[in-house]
PDB file of C-alpha atoms in Angstrom:
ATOM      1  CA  UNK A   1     123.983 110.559 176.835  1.00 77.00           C
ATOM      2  CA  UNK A   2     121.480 110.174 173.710  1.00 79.00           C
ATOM      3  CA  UNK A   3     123.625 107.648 172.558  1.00 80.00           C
ATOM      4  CA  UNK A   4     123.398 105.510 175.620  1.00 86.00           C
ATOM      5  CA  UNK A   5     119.536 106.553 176.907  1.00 87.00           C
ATOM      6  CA  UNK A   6     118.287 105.909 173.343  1.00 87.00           C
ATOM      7  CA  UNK A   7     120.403 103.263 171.778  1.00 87.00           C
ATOM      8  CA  UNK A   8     122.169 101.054 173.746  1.00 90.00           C
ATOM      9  CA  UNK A   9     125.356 103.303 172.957  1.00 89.00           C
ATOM     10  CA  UNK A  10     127.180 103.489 170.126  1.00 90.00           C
ATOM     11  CA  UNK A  11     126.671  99.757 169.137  1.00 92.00           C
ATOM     12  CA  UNK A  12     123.273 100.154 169.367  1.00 91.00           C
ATOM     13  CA  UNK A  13     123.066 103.789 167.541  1.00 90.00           C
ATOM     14  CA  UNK A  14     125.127 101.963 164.582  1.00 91.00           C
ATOM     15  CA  UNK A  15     122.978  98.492 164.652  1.00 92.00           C
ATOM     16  CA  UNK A  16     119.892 100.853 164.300  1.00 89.00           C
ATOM     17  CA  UNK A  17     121.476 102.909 161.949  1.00 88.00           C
ATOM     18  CA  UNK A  18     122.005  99.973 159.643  1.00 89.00           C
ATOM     19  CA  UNK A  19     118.606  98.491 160.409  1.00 88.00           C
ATOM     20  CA  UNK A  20     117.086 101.910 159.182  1.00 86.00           C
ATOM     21  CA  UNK A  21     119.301 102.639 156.303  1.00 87.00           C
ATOM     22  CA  UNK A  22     117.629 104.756 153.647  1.00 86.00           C
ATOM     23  CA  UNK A  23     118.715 103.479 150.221  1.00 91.00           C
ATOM     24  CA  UNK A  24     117.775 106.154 147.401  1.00 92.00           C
ATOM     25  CA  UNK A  25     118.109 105.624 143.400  1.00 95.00           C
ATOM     26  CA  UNK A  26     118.690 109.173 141.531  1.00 93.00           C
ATOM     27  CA  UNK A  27     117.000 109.075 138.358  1.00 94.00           C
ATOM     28  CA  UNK A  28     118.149 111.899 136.606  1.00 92.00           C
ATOM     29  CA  UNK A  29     118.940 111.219 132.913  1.00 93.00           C
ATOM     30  CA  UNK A  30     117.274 108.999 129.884  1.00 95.00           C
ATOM     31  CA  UNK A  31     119.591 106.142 130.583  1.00 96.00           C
ATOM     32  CA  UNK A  32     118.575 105.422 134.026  1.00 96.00           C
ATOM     33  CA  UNK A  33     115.055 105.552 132.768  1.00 96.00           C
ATOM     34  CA  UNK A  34     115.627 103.151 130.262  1.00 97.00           C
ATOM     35  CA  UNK A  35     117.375 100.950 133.234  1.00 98.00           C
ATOM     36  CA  UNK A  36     114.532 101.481 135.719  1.00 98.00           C
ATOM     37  CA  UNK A  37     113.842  98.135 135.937  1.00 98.00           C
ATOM     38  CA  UNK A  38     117.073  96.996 137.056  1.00 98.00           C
ATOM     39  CA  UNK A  39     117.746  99.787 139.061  1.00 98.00           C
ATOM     40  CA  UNK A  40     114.584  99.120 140.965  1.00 98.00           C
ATOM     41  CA  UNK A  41     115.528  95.248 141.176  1.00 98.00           C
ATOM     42  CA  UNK A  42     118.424  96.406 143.105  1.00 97.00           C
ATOM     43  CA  UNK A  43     118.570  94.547 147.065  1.00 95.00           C
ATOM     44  CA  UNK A  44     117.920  97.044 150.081  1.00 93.00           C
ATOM     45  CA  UNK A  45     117.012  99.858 147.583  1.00 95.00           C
ATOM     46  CA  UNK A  46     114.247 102.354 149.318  1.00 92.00           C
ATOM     47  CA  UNK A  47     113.146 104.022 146.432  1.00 93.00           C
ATOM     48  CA  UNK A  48     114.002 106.694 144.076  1.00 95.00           C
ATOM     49  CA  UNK A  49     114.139 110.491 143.582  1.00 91.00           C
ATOM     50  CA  UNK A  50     115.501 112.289 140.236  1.00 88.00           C
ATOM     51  CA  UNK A  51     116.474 115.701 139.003  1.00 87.00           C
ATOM     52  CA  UNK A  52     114.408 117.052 136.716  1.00 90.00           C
ATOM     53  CA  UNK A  53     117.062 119.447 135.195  1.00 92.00           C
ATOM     54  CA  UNK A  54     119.707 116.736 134.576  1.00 93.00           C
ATOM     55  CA  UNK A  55     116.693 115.064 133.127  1.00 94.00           C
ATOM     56  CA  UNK A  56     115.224 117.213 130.776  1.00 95.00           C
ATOM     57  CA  UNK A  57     118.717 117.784 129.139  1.00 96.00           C
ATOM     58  CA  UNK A  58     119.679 114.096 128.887  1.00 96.00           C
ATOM     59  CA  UNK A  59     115.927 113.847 127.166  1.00 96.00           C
ATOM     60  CA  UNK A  60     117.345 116.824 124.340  1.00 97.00           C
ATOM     61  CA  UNK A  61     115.372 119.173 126.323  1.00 97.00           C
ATOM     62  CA  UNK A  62     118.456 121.446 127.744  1.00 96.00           C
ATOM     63  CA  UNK A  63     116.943 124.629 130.640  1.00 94.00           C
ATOM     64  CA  UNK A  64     113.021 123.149 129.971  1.00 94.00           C
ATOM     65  CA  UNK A  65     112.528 121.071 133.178  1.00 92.00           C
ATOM     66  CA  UNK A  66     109.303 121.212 132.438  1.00 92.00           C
ATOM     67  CA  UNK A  67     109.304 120.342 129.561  1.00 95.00           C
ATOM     68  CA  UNK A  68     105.758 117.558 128.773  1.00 96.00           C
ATOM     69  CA  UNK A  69     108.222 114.790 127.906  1.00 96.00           C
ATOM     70  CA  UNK A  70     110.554 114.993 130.921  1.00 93.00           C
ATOM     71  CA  UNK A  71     106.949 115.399 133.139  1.00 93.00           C
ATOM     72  CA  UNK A  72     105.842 112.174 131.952  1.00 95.00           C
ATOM     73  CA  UNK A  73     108.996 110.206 132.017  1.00 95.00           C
ATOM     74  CA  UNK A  74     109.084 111.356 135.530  1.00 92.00           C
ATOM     75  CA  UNK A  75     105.476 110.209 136.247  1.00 92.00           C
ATOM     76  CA  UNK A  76     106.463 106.830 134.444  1.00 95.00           C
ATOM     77  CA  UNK A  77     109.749 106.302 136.997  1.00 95.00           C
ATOM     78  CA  UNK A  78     107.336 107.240 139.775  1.00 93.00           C
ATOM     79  CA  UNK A  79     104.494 104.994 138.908  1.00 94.00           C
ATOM     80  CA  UNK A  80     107.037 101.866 138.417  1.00 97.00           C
ATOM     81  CA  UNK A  81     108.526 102.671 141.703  1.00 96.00           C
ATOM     82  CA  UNK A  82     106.215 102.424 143.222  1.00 94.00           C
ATOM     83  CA  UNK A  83     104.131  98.852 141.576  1.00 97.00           C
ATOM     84  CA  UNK A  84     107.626  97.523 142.428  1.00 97.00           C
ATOM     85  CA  UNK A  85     107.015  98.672 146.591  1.00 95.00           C
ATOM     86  CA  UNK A  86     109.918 101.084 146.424  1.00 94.00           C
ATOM     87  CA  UNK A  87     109.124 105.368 147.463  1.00 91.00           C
ATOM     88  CA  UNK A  88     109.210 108.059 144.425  1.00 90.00           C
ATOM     89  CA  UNK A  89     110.264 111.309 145.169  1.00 81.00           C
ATOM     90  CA  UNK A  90     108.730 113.443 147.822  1.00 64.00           C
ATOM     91  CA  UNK A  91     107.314 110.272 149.066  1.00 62.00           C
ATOM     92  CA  UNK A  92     110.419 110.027 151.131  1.00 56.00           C
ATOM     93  CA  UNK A  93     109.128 112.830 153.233  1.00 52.00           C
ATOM     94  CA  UNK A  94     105.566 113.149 153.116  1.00 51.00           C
ATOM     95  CA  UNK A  95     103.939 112.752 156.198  1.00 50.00           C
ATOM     96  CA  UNK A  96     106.823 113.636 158.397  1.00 54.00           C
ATOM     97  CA  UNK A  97     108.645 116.747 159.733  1.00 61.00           C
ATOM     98  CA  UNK A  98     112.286 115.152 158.543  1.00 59.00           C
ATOM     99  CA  UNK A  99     113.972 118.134 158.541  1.00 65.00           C
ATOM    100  CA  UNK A 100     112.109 118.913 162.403  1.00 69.00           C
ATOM    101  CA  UNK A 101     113.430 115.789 162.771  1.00 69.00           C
ATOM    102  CA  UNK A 102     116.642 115.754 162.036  1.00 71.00           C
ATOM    103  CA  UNK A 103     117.419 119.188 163.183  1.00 78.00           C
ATOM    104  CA  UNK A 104     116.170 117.462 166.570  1.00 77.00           C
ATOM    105  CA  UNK A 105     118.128 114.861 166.803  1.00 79.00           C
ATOM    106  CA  UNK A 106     120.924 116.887 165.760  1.00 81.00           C
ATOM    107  CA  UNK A 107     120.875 119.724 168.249  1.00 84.00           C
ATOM    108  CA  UNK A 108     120.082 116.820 170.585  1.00 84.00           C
ATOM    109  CA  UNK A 109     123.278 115.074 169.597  1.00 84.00           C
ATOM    110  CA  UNK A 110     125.600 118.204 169.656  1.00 84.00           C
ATOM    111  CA  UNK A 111     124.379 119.136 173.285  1.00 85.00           C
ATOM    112  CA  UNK A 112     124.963 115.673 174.271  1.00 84.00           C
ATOM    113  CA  UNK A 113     128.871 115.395 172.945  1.00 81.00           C
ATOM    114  CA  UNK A 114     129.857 119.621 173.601  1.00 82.00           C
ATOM    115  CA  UNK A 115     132.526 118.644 175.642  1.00 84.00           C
ATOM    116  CA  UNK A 116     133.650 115.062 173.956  1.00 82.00           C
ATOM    117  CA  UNK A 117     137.063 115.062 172.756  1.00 77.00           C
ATOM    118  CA  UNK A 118     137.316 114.181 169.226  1.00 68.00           C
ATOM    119  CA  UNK A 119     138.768 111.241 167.930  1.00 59.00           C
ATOM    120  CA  UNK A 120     137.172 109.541 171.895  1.00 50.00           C
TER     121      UNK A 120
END
């Protein structure tokens, strides 16, 4: 199986798993701004990613995502983010085919386990 041929089995799929956990902040209103710096003091946090909607309206800016002050409070969260080692938004998947990749995997996965019973 994947499980076994890649990992070890399932002790080694979840040991891997944890080893490779992706921990992800959302910034998406004034408050967590003005808590960044805790936020991003956090243990095992990745990085963060935000919601520029939920952001402009906590900022008094309500349908105007881009809206200049939500644009460079969102430049700010990304710029600390990153001078404190953590990812900012798309950095999570720049670079990378994730959603090749995890389709992948997935399909891989499924074809694998087609005739597991559940709960085995």
């Amino acid at each position: 199986t994947v499980l076994d041929d890649k990992y070890g089995g399932k002790l080694g799929f979840a040991e891997w798993s944890n080893a490779n956990m992706l921990v992800v902040a959302q910034i998406e209103d004034k408050k967590a701004w003005d808590n960044l710096d805790d936020i991003l003091a956090v243990t095992g946090l990745t990085g963060v990613t935000g919601g520029p909607h939920d952001f402009a309206q906590s900022m008094g800016h309500p349908g105007e995502p881009n809206h200049p002050d939500r644009i460079a409070a969102t430049l700010d969260v990304e710029t600390r983010a990153r001078a404190a080692g953590k990812t900012a938004g798309g950095d999570q998947t720049s670079g990378i085919g994730i959603a090749e990749l995890m389709l992948g995997e997935a399909r891989a996965f499924v074809a694998a386990h087609k005739n597991d019973k559940l709960g085995s």
